[in-house]
PDB file of C-alpha atoms in Angstrom:
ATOM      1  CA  UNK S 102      14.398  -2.776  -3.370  1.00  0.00           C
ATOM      2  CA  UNK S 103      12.650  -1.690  -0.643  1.00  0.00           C
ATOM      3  CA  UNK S 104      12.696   1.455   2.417  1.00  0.00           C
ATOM      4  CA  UNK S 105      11.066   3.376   5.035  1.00  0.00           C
ATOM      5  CA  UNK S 106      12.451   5.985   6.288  1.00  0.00           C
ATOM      6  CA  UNK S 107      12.420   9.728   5.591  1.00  0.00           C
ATOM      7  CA  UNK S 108      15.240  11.964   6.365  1.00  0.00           C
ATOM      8  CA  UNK S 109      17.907  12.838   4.582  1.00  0.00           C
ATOM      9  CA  UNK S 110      20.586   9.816   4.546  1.00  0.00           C
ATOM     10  CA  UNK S 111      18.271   7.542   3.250  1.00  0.00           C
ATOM     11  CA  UNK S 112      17.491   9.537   0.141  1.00  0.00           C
ATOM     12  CA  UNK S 113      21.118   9.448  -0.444  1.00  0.00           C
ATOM     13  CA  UNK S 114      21.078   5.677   0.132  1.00  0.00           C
ATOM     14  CA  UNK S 115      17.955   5.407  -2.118  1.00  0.00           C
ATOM     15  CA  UNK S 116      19.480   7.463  -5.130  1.00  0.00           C
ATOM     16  CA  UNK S 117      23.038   6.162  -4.550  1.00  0.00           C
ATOM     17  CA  UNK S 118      21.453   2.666  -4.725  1.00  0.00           C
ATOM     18  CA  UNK S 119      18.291   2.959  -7.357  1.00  0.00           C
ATOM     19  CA  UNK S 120      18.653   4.560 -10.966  1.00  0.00           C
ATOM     20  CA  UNK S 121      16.028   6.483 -12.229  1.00  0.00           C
ATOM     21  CA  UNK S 122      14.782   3.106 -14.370  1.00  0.00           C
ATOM     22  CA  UNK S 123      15.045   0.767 -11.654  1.00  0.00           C
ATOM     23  CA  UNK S 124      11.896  -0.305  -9.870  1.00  0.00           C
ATOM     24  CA  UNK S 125      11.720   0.860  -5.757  1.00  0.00           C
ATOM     25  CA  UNK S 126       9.552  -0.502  -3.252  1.00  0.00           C
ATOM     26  CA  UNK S 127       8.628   1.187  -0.031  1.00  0.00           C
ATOM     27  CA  UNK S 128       7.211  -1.105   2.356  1.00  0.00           C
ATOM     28  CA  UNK S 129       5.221   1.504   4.714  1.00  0.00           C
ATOM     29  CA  UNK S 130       5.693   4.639   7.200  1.00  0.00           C
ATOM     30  CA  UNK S 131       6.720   7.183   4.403  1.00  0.00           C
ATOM     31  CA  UNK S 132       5.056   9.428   6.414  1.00  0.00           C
ATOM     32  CA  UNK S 133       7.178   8.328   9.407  1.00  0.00           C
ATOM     33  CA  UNK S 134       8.340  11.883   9.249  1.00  0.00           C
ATOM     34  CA  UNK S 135       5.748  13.337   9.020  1.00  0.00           C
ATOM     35  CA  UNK S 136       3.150  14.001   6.141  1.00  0.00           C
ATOM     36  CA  UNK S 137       3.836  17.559   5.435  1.00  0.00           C
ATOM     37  CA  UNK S 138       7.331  15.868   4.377  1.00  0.00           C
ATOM     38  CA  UNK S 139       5.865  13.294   1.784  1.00  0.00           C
ATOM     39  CA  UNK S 140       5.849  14.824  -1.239  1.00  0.00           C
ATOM     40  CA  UNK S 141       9.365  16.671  -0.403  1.00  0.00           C
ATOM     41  CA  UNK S 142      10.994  13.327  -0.045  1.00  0.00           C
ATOM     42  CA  UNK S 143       9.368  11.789  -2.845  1.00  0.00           C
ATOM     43  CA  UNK S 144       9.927  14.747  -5.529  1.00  0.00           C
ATOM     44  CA  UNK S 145      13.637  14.016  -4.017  1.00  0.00           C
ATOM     45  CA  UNK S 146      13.586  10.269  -5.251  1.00  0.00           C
ATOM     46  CA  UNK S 147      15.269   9.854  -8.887  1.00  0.00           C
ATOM     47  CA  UNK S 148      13.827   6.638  -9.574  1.00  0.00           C
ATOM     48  CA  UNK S 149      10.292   7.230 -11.941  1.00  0.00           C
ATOM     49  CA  UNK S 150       8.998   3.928 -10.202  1.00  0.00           C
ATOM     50  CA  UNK S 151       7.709   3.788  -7.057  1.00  0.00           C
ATOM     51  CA  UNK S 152       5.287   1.389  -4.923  1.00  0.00           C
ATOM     52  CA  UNK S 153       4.006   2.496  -1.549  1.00  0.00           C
ATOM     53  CA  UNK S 154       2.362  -0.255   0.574  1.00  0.00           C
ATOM     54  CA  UNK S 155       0.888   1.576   3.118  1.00  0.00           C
ATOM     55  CA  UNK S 156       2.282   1.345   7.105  1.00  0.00           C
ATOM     56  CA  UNK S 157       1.135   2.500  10.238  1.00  0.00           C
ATOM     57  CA  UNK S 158       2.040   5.717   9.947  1.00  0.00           C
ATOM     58  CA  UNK S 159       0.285   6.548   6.424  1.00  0.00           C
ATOM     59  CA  UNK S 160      -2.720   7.455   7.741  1.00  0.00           C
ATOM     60  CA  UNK S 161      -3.041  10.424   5.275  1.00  0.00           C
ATOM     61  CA  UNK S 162      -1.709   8.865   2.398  1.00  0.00           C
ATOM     62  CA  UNK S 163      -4.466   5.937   2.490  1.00  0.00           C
ATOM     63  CA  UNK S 164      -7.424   8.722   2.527  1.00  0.00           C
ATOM     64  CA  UNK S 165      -4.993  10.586   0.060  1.00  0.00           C
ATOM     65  CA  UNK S 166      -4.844  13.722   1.544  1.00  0.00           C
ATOM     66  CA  UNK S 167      -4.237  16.632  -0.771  1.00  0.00           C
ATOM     67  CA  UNK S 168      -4.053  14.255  -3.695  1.00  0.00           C
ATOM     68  CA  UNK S 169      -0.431  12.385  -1.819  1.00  0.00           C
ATOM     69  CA  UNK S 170      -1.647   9.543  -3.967  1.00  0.00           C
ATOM     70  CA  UNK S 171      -0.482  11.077  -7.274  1.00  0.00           C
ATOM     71  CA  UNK S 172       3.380  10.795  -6.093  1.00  0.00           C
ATOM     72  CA  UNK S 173       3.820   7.240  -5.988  1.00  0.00           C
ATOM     73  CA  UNK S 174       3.374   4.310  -9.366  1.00  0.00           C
ATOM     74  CA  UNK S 175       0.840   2.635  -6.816  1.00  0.00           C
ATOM     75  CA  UNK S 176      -0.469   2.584  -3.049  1.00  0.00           C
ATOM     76  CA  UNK S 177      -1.775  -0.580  -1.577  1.00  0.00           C
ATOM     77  CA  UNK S 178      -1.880  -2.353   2.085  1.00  0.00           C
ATOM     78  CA  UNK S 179      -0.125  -5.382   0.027  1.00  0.00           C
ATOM     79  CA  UNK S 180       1.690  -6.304  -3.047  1.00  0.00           C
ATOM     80  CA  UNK S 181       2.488  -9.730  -4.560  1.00  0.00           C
ATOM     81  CA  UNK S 182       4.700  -9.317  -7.231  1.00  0.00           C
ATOM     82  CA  UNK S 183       6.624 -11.545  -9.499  1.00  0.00           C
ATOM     83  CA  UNK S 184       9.995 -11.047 -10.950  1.00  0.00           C
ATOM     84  CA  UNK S 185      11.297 -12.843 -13.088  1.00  0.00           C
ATOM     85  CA  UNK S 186      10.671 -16.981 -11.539  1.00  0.00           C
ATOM     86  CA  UNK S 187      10.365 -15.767  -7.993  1.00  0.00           C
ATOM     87  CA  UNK S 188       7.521 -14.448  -6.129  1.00  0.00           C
ATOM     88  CA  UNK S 189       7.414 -12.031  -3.553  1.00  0.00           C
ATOM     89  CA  UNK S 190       4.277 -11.038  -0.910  1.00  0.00           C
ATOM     90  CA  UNK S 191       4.977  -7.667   0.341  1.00  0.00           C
ATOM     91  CA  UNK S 192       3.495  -6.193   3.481  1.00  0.00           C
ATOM     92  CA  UNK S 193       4.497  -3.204   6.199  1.00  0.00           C
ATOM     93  CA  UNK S 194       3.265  -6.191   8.553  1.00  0.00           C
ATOM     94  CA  UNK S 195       5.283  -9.177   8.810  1.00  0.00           C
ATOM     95  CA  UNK S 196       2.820 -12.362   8.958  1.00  0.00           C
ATOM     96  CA  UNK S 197       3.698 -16.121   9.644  1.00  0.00           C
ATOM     97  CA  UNK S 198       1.804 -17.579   6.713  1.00  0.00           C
ATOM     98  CA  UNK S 199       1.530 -15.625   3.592  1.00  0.00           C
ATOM     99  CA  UNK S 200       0.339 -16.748  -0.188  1.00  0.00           C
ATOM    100  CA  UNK S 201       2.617 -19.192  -1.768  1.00  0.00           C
ATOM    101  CA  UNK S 202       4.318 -19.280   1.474  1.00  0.00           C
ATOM    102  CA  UNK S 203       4.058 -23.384   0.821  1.00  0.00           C
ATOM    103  CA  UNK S 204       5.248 -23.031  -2.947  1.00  0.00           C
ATOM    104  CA  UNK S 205       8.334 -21.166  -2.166  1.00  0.00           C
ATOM    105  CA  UNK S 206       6.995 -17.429  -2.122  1.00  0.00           C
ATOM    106  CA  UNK S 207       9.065 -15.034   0.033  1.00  0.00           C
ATOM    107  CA  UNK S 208       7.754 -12.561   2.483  1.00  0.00           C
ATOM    108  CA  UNK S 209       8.864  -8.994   2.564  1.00  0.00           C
ATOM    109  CA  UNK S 210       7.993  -6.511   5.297  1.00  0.00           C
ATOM    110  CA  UNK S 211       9.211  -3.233   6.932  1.00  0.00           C
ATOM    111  CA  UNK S 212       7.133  -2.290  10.027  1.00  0.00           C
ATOM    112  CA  UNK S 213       9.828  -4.154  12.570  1.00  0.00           C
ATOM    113  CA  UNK S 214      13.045  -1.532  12.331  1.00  0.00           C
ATOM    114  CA  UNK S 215      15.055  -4.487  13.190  1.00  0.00           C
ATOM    115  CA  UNK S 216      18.942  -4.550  13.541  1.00  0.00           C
ATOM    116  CA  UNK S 217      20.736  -6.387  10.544  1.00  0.00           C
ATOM    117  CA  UNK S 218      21.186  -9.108  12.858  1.00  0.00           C
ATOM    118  CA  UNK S 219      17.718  -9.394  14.116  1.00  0.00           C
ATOM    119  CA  UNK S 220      16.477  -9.388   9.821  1.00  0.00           C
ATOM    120  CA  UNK S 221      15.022 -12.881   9.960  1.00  0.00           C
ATOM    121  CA  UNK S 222      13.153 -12.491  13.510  1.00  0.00           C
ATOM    122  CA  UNK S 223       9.929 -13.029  12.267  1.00  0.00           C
ATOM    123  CA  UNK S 224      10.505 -16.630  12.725  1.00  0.00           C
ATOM    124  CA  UNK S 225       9.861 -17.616   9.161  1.00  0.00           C
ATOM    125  CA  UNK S 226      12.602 -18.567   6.925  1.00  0.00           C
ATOM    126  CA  UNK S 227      11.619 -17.214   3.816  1.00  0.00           C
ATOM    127  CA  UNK S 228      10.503 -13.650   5.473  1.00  0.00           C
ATOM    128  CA  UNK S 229      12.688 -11.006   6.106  1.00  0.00           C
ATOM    129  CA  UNK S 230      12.513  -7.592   7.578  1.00  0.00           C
ATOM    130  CA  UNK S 231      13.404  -5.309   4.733  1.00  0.00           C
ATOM    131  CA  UNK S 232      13.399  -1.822   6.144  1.00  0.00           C
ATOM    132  CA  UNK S 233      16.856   0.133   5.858  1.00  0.00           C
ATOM    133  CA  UNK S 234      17.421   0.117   9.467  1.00  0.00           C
ATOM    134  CA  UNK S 235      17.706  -3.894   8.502  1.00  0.00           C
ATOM    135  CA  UNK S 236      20.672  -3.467   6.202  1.00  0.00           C
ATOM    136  CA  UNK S 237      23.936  -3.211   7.126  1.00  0.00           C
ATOM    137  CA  UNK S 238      24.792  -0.024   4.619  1.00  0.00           C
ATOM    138  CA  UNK S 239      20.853   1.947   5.991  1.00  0.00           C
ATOM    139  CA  UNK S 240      19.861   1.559   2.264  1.00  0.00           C
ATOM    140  CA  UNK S 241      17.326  -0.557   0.433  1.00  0.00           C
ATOM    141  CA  UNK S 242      17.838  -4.216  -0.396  1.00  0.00           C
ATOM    142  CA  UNK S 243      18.709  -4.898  -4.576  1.00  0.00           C
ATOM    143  CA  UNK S 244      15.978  -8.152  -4.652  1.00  0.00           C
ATOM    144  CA  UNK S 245      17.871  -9.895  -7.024  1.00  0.00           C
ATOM    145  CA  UNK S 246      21.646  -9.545  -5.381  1.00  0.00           C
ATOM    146  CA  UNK S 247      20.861  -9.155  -1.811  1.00  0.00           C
ATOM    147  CA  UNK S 248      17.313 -10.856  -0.570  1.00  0.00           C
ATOM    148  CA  UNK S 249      16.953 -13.844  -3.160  1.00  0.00           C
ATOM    149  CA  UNK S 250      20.483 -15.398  -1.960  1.00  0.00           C
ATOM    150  CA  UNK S 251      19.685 -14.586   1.790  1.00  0.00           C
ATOM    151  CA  UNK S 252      16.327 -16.672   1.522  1.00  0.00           C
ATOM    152  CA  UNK S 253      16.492 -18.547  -1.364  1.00  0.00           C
ATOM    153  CA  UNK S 254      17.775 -21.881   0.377  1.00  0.00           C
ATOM    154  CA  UNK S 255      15.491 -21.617   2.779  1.00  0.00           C
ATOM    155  CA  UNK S 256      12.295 -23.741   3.374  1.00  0.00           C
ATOM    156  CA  UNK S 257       9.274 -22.293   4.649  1.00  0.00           C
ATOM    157  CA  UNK S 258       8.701 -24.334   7.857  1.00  0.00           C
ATOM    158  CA  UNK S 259       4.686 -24.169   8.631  1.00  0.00           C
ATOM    159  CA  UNK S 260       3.652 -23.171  12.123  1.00  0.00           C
ATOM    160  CA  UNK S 261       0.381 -25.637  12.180  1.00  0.00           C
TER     161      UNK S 261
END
């Protein structure tokens, strides 16, 4: 699951959506909001597990000011994480070719704020704009019921 926005309907979208034990991924601009309003919106978050990859806008976070660091699991400019058989590359930036992008990987990003309809712009089939101004409901994507049967028929089509 994945977000990036800070005010207060999507904490109600993230906490109606993740349980304390599930596993939430933000994919950048936290800080959107402004910084001051970090650690407010995160000590607002139920779920105990949270991954920050750092956008634009997380300027502070990245040179963790005042120790900002401390309220997320981990902080990184990109993930690639596995669950369960599938693989996932996960940036704030979308980018055409990614790791595994030939072996079936998918590509997750957030720095777009697309329209639901405008999800898949990045022109690659298994990418997808994940941010919650992407979804339909403004609340993060469930990985395993939402994104994996959006892209999972798709074949990566390479731009060479």
């Amino acid at each position: 699951m994945t977000g990036v926005q800070t005010c207060a309907l999507p904490i109600y979208n993230i906490n109606n959506n993740v349980k304390k034990e599930d596993v939430l991924f933000i994919l950048g601009d936290v800080a959107f909001g402004g910084f001051e309003n970090v650690r407010l919106f995160m000590d607002r978050i139920i779920c105990d597990e949270v991954h920050l990859v750092l956008g634009n806008h997380d300027k502070h976070i990245k040179i963790n000011r005042d120790g900002i660091k401390n309220c997320f699991t981990t902080v990184s400019t990109r993930l690639e994480v596995q669950i369960d058989e599938d693989m996932f590359v996960m940036d704030h930036y979308p980018i055409r070719e990614w790791e595994g992008c030939h072996k079936g990987w998918y590509m997750l990003y957030g720095h777009q704020h697309n329209t639901p309809d405008k999800r898949f712009s990045n022109g690659d089939v298994r990418s997808m704009d994940v941010g919650f101004d992407s979804h339909p409901e403004f609340r993060p994507y469930h990985i395993k019921r939402e994104i994996i049967p959006l892209l999972k028929n798709k074949v990566y089509q390479s731009h060479h």
